[in-house]
N, CA, C and O atoms as a GROMACS GRO file, in nm:
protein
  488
    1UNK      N    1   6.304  -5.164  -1.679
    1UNK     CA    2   6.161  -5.188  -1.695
    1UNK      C    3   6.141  -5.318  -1.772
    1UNK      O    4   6.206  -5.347  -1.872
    2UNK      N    5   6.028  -5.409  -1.709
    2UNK     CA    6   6.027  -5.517  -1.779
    2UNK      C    7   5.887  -5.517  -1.854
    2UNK      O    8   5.788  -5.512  -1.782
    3UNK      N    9   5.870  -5.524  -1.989
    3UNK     CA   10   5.724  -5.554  -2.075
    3UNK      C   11   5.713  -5.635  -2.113
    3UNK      O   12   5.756  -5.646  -2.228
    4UNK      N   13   5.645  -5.760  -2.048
    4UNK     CA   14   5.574  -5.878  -2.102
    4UNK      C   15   5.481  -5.846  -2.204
    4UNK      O   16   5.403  -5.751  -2.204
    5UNK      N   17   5.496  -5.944  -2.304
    5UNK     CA   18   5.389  -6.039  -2.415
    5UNK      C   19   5.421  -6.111  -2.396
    5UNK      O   20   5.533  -6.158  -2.380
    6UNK      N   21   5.252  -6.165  -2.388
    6UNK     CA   22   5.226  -6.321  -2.356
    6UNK      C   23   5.190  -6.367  -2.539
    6UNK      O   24   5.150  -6.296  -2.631
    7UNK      N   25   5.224  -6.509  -2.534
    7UNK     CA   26   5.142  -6.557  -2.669
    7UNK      C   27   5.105  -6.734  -2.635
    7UNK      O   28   5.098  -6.804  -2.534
    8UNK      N   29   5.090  -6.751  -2.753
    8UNK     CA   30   5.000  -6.936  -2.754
    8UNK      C   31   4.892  -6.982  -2.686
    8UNK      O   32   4.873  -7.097  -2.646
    9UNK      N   33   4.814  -6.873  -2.675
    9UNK     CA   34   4.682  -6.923  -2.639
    9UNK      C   35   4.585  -6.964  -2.762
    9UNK      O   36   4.616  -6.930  -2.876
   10UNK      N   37   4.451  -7.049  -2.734
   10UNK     CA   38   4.382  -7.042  -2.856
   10UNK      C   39   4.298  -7.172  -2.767
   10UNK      O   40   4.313  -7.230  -2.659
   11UNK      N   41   4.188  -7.178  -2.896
   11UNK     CA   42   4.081  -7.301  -2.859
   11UNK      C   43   4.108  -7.425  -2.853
   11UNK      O   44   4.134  -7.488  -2.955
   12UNK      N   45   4.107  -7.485  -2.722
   12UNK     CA   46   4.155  -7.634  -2.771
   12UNK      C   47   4.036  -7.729  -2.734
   12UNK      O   48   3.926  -7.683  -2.765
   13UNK      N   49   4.036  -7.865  -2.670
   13UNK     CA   50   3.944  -7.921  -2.608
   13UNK      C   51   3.963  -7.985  -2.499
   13UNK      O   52   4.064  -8.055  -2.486
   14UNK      N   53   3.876  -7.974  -2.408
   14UNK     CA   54   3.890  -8.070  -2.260
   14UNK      C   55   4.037  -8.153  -2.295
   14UNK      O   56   4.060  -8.184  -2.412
   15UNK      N   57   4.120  -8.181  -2.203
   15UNK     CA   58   4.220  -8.235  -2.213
   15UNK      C   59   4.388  -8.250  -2.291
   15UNK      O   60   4.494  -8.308  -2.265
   16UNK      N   61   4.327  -8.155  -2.404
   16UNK     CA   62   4.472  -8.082  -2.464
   16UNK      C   63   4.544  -8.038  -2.385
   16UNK      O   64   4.531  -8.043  -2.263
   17UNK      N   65   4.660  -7.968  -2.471
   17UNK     CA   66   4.780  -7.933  -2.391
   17UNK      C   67   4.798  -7.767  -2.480
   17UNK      O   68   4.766  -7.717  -2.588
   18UNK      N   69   4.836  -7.746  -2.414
   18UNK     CA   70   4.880  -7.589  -2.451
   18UNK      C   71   5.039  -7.524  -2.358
   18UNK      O   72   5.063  -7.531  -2.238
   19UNK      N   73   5.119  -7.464  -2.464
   19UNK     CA   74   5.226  -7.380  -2.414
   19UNK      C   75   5.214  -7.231  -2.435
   19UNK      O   76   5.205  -7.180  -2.547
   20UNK      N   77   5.216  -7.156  -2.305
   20UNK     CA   78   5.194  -6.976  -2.345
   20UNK      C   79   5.338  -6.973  -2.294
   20UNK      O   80   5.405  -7.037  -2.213
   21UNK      N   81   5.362  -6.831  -2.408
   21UNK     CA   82   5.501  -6.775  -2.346
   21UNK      C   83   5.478  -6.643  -2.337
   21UNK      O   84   5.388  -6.570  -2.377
   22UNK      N   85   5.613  -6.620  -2.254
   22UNK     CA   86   5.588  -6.447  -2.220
   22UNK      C   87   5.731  -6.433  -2.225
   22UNK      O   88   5.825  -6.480  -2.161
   23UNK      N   89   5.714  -6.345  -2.331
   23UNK     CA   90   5.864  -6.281  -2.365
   23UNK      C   91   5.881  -6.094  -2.306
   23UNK      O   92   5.813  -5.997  -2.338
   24UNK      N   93   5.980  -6.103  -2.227
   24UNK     CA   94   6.035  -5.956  -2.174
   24UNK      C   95   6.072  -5.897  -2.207
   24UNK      O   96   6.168  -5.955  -2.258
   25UNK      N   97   6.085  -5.776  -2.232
   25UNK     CA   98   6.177  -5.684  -2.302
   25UNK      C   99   6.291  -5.630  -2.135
   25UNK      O  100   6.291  -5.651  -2.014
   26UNK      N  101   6.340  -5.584  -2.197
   26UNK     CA  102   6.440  -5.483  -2.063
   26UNK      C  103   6.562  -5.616  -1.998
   26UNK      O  104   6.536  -5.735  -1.977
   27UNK      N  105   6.678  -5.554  -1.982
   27UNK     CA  106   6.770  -5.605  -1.895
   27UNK      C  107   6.768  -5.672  -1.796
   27UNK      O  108   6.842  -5.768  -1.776
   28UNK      N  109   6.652  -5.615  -1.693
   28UNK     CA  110   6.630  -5.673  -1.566
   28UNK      C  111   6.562  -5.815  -1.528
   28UNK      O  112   6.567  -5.886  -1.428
   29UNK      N  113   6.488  -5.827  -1.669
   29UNK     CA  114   6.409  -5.968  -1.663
   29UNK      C  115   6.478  -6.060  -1.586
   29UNK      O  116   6.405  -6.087  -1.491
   30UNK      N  117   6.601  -6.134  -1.577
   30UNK     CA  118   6.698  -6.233  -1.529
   30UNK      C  119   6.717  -6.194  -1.392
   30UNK      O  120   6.800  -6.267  -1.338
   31UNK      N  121   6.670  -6.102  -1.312
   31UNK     CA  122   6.698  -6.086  -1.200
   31UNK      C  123   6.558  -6.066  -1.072
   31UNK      O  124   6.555  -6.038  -0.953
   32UNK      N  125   6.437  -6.104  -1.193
   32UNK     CA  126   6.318  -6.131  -1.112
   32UNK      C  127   6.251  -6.259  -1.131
   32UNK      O  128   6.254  -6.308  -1.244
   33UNK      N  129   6.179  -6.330  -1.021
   33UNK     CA  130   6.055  -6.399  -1.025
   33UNK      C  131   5.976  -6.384  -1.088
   33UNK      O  132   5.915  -6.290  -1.037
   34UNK      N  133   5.932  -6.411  -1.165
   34UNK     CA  134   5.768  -6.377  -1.260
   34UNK      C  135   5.652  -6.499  -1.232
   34UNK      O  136   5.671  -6.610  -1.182
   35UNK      N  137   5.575  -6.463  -1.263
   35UNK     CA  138   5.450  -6.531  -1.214
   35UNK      C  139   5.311  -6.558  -1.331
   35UNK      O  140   5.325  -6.491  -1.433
   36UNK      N  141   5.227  -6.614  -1.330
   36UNK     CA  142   5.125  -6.628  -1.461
   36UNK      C  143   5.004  -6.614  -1.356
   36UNK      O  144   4.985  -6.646  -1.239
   37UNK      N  145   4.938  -6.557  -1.449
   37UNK     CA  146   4.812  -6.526  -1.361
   37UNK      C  147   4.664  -6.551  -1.456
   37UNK      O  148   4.682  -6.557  -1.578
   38UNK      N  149   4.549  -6.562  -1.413
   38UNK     CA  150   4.444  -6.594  -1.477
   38UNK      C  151   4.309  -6.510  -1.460
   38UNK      O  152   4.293  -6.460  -1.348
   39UNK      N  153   4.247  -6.497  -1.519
   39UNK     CA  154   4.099  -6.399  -1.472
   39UNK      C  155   4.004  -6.436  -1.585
   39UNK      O  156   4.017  -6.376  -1.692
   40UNK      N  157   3.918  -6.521  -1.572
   40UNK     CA  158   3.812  -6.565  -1.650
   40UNK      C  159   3.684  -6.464  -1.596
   40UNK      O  160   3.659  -6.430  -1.481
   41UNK      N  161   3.631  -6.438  -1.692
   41UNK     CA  162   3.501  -6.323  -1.731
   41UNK      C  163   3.427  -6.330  -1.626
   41UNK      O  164   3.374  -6.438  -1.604
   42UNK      N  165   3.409  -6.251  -1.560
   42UNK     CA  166   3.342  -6.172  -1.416
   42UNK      C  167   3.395  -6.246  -1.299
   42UNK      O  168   3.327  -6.278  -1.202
   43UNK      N  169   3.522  -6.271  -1.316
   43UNK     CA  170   3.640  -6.326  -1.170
   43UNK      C  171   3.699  -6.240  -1.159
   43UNK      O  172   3.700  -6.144  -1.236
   44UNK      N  173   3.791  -6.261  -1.018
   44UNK     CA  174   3.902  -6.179  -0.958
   44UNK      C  175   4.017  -6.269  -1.057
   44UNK      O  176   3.996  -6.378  -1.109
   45UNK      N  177   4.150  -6.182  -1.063
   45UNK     CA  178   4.254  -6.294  -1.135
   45UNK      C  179   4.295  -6.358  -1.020
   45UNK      O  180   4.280  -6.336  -0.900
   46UNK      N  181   4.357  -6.457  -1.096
   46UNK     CA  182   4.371  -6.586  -0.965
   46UNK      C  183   4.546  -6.644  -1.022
   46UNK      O  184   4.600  -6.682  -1.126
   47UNK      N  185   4.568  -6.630  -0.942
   47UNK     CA  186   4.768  -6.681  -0.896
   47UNK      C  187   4.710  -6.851  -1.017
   47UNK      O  188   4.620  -6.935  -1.009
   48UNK      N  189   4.788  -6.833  -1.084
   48UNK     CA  190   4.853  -6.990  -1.144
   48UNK      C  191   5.001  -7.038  -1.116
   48UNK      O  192   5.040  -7.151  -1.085
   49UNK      N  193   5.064  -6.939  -1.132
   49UNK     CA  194   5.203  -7.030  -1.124
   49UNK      C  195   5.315  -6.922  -1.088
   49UNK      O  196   5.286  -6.802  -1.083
   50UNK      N  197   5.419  -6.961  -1.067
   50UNK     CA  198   5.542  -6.883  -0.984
   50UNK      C  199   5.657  -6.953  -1.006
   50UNK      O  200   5.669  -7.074  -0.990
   51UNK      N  201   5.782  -6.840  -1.062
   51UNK     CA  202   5.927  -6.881  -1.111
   51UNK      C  203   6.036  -6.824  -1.077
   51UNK      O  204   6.073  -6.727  -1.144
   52UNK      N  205   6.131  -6.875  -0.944
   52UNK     CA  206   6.225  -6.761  -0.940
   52UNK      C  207   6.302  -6.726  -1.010
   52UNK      O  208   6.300  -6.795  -1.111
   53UNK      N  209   6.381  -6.646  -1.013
   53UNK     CA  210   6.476  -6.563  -1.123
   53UNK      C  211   6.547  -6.698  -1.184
   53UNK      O  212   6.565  -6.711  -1.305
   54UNK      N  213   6.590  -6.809  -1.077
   54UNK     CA  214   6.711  -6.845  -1.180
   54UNK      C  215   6.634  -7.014  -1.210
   54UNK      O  216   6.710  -7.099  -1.258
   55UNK      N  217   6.492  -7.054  -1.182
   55UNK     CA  218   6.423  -7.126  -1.256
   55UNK      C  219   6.425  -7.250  -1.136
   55UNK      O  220   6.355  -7.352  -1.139
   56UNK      N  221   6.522  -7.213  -1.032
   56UNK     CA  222   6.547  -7.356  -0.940
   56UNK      C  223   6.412  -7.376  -0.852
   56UNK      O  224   6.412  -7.476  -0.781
   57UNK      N  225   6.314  -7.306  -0.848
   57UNK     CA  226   6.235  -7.290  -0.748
   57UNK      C  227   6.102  -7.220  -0.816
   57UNK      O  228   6.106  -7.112  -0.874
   58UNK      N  229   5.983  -7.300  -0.799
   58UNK     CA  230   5.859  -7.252  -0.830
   58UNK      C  231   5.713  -7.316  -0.722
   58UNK      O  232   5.706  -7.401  -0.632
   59UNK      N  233   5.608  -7.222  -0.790
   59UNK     CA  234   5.447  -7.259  -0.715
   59UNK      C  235   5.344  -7.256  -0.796
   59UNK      O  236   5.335  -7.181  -0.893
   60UNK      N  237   5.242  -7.354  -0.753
   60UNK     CA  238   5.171  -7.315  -0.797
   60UNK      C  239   5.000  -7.336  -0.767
   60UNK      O  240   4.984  -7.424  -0.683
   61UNK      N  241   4.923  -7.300  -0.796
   61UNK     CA  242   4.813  -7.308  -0.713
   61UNK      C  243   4.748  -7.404  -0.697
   61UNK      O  244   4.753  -7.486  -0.788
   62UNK      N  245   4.689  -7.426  -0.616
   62UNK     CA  246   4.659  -7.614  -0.654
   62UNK      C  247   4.598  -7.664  -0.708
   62UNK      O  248   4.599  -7.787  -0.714
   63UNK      N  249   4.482  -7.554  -0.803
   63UNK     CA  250   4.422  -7.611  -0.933
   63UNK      C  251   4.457  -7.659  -1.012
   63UNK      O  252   4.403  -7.751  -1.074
   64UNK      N  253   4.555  -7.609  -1.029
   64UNK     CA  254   4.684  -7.628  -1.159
   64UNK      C  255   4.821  -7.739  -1.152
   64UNK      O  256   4.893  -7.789  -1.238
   65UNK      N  257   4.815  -7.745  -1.006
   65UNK     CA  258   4.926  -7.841  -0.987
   65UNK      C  259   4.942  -7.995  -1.015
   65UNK      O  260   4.866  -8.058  -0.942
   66UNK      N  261   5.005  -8.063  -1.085
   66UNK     CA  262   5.049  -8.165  -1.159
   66UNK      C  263   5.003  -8.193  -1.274
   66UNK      O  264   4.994  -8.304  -1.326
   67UNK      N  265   4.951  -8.017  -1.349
   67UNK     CA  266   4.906  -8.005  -1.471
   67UNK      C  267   4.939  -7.938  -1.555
   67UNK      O  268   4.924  -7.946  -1.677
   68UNK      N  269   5.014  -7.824  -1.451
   68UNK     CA  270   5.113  -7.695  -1.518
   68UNK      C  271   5.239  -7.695  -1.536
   68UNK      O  272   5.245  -7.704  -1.413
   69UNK      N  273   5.304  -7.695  -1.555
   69UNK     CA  274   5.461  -7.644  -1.551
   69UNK      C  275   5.540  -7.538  -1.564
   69UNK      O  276   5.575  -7.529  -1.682
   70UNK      N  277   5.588  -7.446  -1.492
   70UNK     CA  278   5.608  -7.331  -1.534
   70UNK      C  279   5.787  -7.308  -1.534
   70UNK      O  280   5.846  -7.347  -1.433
   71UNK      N  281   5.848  -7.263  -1.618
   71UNK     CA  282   5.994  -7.268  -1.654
   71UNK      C  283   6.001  -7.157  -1.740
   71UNK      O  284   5.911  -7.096  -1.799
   72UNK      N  285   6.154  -7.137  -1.736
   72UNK     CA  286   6.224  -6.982  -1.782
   72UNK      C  287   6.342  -7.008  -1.863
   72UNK      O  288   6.409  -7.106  -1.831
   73UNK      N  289   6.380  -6.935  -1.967
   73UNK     CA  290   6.496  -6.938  -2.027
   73UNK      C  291   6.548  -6.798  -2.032
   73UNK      O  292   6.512  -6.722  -2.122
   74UNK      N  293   6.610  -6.771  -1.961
   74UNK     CA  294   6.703  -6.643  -1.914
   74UNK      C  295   6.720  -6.566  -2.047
   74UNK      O  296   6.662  -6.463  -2.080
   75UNK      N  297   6.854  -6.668  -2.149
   75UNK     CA  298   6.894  -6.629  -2.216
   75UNK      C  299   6.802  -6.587  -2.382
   75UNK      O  300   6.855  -6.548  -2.485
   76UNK      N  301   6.662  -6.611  -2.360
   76UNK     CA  302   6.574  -6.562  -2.449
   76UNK      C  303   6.492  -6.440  -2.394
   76UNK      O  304   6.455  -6.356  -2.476
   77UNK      N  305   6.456  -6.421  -2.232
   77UNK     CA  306   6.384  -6.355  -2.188
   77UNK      C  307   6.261  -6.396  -2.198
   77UNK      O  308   6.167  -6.320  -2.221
   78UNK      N  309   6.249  -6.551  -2.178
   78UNK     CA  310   6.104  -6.586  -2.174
   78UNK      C  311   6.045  -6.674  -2.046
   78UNK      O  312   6.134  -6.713  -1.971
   79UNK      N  313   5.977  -6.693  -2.027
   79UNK     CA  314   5.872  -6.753  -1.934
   79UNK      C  315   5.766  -6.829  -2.015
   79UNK      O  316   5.708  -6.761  -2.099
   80UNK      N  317   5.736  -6.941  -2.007
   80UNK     CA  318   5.694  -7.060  -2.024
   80UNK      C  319   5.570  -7.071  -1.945
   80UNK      O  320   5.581  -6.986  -1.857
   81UNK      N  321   5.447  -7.138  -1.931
   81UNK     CA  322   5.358  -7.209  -1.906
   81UNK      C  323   5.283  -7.334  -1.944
   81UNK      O  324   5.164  -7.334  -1.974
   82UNK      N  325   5.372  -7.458  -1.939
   82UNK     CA  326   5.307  -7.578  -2.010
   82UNK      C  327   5.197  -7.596  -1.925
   82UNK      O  328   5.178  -7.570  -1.806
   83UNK      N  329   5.119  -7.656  -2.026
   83UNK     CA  330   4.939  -7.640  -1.983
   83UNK      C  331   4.889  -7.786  -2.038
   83UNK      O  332   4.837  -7.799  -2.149
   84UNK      N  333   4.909  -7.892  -1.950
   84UNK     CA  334   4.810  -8.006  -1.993
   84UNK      C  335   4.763  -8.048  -1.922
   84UNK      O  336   4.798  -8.031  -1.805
   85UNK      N  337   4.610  -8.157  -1.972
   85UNK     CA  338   4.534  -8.226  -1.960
   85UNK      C  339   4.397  -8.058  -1.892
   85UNK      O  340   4.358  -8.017  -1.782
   86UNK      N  341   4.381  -8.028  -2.003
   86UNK     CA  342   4.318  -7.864  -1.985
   86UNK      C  343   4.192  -7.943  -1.940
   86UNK      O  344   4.159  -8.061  -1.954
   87UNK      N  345   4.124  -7.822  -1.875
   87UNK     CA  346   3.993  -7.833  -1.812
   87UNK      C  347   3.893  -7.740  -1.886
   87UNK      O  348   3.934  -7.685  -1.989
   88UNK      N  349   3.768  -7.717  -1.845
   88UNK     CA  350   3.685  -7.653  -1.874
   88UNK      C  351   3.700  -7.498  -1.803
   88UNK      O  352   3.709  -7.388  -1.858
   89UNK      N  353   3.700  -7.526  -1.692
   89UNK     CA  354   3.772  -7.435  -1.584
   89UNK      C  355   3.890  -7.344  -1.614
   89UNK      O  356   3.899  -7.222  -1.600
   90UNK      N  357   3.963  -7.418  -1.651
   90UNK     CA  358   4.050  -7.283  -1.682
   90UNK      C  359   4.068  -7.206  -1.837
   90UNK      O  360   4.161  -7.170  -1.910
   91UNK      N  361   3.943  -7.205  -1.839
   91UNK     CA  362   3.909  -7.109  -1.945
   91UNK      C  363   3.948  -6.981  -1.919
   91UNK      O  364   3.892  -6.945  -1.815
   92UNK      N  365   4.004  -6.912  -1.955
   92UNK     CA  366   4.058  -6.742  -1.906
   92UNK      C  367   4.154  -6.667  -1.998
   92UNK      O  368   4.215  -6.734  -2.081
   93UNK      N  369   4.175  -6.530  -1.992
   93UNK     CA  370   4.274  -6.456  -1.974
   93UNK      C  371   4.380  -6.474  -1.934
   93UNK      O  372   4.373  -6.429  -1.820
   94UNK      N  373   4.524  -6.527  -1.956
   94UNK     CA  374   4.640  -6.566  -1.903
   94UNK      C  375   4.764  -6.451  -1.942
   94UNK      O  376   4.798  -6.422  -2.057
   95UNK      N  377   4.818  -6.398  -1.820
   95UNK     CA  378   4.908  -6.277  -1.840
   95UNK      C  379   5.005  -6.350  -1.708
   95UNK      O  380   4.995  -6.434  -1.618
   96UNK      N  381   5.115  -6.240  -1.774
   96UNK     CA  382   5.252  -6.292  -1.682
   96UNK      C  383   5.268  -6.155  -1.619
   96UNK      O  384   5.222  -6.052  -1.668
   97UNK      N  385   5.332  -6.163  -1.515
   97UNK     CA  386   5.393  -6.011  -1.428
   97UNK      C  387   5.491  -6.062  -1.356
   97UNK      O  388   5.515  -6.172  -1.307
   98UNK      N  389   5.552  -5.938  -1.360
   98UNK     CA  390   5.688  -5.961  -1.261
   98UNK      C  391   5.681  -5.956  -1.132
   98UNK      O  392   5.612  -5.862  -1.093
   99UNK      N  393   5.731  -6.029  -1.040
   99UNK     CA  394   5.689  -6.060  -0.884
   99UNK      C  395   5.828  -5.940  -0.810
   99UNK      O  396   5.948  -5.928  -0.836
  100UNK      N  397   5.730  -5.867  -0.708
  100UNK     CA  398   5.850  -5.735  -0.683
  100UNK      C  399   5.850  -5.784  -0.517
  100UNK      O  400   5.955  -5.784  -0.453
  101UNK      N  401   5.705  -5.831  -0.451
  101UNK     CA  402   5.728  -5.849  -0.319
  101UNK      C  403   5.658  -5.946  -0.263
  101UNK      O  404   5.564  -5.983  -0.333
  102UNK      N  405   5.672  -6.017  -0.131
  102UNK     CA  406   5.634  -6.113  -0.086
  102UNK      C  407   5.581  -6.273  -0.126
  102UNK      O  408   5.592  -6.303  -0.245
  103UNK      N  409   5.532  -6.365  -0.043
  103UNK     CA  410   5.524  -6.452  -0.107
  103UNK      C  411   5.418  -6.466  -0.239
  103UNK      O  412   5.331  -6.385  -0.271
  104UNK      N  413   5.460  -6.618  -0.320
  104UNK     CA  414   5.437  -6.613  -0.449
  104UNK      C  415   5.322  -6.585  -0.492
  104UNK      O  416   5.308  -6.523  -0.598
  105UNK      N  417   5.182  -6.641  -0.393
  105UNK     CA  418   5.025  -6.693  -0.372
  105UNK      C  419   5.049  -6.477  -0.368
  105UNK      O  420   5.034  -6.385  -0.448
  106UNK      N  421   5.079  -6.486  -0.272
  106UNK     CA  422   4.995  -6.325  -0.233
  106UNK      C  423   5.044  -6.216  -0.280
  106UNK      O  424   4.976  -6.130  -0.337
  107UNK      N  425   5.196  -6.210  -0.255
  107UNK     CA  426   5.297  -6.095  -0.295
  107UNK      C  427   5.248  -6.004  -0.434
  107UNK      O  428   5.182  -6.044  -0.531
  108UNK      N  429   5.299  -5.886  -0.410
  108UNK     CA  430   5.284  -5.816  -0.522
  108UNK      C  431   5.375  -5.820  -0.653
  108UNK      O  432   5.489  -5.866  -0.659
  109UNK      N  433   5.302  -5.762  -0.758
  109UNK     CA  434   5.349  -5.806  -0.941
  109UNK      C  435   5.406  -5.633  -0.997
  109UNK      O  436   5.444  -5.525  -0.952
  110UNK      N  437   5.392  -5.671  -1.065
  110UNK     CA  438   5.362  -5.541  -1.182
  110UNK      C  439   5.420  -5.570  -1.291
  110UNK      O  440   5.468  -5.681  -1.312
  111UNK      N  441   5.424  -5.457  -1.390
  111UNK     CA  442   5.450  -5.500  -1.528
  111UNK      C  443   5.367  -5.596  -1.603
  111UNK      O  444   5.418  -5.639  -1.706
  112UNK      N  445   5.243  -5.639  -1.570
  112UNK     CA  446   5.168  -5.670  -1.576
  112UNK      C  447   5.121  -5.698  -1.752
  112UNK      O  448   5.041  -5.616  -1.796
  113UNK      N  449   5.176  -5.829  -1.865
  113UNK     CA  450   5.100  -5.828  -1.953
  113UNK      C  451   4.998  -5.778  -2.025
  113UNK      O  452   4.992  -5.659  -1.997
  114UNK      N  453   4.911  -5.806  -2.107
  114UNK     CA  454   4.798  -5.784  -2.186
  114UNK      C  455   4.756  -5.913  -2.184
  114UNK      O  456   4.634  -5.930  -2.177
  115UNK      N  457   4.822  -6.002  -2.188
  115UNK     CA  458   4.777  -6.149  -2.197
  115UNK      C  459   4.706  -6.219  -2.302
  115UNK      O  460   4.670  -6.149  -2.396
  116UNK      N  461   4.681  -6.335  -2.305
  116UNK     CA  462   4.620  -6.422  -2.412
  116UNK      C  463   4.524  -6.519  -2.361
  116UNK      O  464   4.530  -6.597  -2.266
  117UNK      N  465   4.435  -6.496  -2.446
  117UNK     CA  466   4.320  -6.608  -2.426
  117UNK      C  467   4.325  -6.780  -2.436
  117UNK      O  468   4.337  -6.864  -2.524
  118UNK      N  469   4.310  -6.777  -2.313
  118UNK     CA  470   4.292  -6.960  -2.349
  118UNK      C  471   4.142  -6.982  -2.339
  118UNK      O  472   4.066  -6.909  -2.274
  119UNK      N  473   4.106  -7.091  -2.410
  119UNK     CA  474   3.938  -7.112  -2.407
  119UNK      C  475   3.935  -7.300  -2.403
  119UNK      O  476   3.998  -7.347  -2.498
  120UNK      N  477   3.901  -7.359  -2.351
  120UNK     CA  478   3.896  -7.475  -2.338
  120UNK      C  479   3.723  -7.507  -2.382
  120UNK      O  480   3.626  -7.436  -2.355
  121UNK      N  481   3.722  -7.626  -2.451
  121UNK     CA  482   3.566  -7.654  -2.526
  121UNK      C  483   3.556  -7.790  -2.442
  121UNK      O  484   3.648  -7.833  -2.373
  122UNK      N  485   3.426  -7.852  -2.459
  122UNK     CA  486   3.388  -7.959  -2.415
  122UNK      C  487   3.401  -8.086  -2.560
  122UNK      O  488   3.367  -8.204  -2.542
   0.00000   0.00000   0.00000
């Protein structure tokens, strides 16, 4: 069983940078894809980013792309989300889950965080 906490969210401003991590508990972490996901106040959550097990291969949505970075360190059990040149927009809820099936955009998660707030100001 894998239990994500997410952390390093907080208030920044238009254009900062921010790093969230999500640390796993359980054995199996190193042998799945995990993924970051977003849901700002009266949205559906929305796919941000995607990591396969061994870090060689990722996605990400194209809001986010050449702004995010998403990377893994096995040997801590963490998952990474570098977050710069922030927007207003991605103001949200940010949680990690483990990816069990299909592709990255659609496929199904679980284990599903609690997540951390990012808030971006003007």
């Amino acid at each position: 069983q894998v239990q994500p906490v997410e952390s390093g969210g907080g208030l920044v401003q238009a254009g900062d940078s921010l790093e969230l991590s999500c640390a796993a508990s359980g054995r199996t972490f190193n042998y799945y894809a995990m993924g970051w996901f977003r849901q700002a106040p009266g949205k559906e959550p929305e796919f941000v980013a995607a990591i396969n097990w061994s870090g060689s291969d990722a996605d990400y949505a194209d809001s986010v792309r050449g702004r995010f970075t998403i990377s893994r360190d096995n040997a801590k059990n963490t998952v990474f989300l570098q977050m710069n040149s922030l927007k207003l927009e991605d103001t949200a809820i940010y949680y990690c889950a483990r990816h069990t099936m299909g592709p990255y955009r659609s496929g199904t998660y679980d284990s599903r965080g609690q997540g951390t707030q990012v808030t971006v100001s003007s």
